[in-house]
Tab-separated table of C-alpha atoms in Angstrom:
chain	number	residue	atom	x	y	z
U	8	MET	CA	-18.798	0.482	-6.660
U	9	ILE	CA	-18.657	-0.797	-3.116
U	10	GLY	CA	-17.939	0.911	0.165
U	11	PHE	CA	-16.604	-0.385	3.442
U	12	LYS	CA	-15.153	0.958	6.670
U	13	LEU	CA	-11.783	0.080	8.123
U	14	PRO	CA	-10.547	1.026	11.577
U	15	SER	CA	-8.033	3.844	11.659
U	16	THR	CA	-4.438	2.624	11.391
U	17	THR	CA	-1.082	3.696	9.972
U	18	TYR	CA	-0.279	2.846	6.358
U	19	ALA	CA	2.800	2.930	4.177
U	20	LYS	CA	1.777	4.331	0.786
U	21	ILE	CA	3.400	4.622	-2.611
U	22	ASN	CA	2.103	6.061	-5.879
U	23	CYS	CA	2.768	4.236	-9.134
U	24	THR	CA	1.074	3.371	-12.396
U	25	THR	CA	-0.466	0.222	-13.785
U	26	LYS	CA	2.789	-0.353	-15.690
U	27	SER	CA	5.110	0.175	-12.698
U	28	ILE	CA	3.088	-1.593	-9.987
U	29	GLY	CA	5.460	-4.581	-10.066
U	30	GLU	CA	8.361	-2.299	-9.110
U	31	ALA	CA	6.383	-0.364	-6.492
U	32	TYR	CA	5.784	-3.231	-4.068
U	33	PRO	CA	9.498	-4.033	-3.560
U	34	LYS	CA	10.231	-0.305	-3.100
U	35	LEU	CA	7.478	0.009	-0.504
U	36	PHE	CA	8.590	-3.061	1.457
U	37	HIS	CA	12.223	-1.904	1.278
U	38	TRP	CA	11.223	1.478	2.748
U	39	MET	CA	9.289	-0.299	5.505
U	40	GLN	CA	12.316	-2.482	6.352
U	41	GLU	CA	14.731	0.474	6.400
U	42	ASN	CA	12.449	2.509	8.645
U	43	GLY	CA	11.655	-0.172	11.221
U	44	TYR	CA	8.155	-1.147	10.097
U	45	GLN	CA	6.497	-4.399	9.191
U	46	GLN	CA	3.169	-5.238	7.630
U	47	LYS	CA	0.302	-5.370	10.084
U	48	PHE	CA	-1.670	-8.569	9.437
U	49	LEU	CA	-5.283	-9.203	10.373
U	50	ASP	CA	-6.431	-6.937	13.242
U	51	HIS	CA	-9.243	-5.663	10.960
U	52	THR	CA	-6.774	-4.235	8.414
U	53	CYS	CA	-6.041	-5.034	4.814
U	54	PRO	CA	-3.677	-3.816	2.109
U	55	MET	CA	-5.336	-1.770	-0.605
U	56	GLU	CA	-4.707	-0.966	-4.247
U	57	ILE	CA	-6.580	2.142	-5.383
U	58	TYR	CA	-6.868	2.593	-9.139
U	59	TYR	CA	-7.748	5.894	-10.803
U	60	PHE	CA	-9.320	4.864	-14.106
U	61	GLU	CA	-9.379	7.427	-16.880
U	62	GLU	CA	-10.427	7.184	-20.492
U	63	ASN	CA	-7.835	7.423	-23.258
U	64	VAL	CA	-4.890	6.984	-20.884
U	65	GLU	CA	-2.204	4.377	-21.476
U	66	GLU	CA	-1.121	4.178	-17.806
U	67	GLU	CA	-3.518	4.684	-14.932
U	68	GLN	CA	-2.422	6.022	-11.566
U	69	VAL	CA	-2.406	3.564	-8.658
U	70	GLU	CA	-1.910	4.001	-4.908
U	71	LEU	CA	-0.637	1.062	-2.843
U	72	TRP	CA	-1.495	1.156	0.866
U	73	ILE	CA	0.001	-1.382	3.302
U	74	PRO	CA	-1.055	-1.319	6.984
U	75	ILE	CA	2.078	-1.116	9.136
U	76	LYS	CA	3.294	-1.357	12.700
U	77	GLU	CA	6.669	-0.831	14.296
U	78	LYS	CA	8.876	-3.875	14.017
U	79	CYS	CA	9.451	-5.769	17.256
U	80	GLU	CA	13.063	-6.558	18.029
U	81	ASN	CA	12.229	-10.280	18.082
U	82	SER	CA	10.578	-10.178	14.619
């Protein structure tokens, strides 16, 4: 296990499973678009996938976290 620190920022987050992760990303980016957000690149941020591994489970729970900022009108 590793640990690291990230500066505080705002994230868009969605819960899914290891089987539905492919559907979760489009849903998350669609929500961001509809609500006036875009992904925040660089600036000491990074997207994260957090997996909750459990024994004897067919699908594990996953959280997707995308750093966001309000969309500029020129973007």
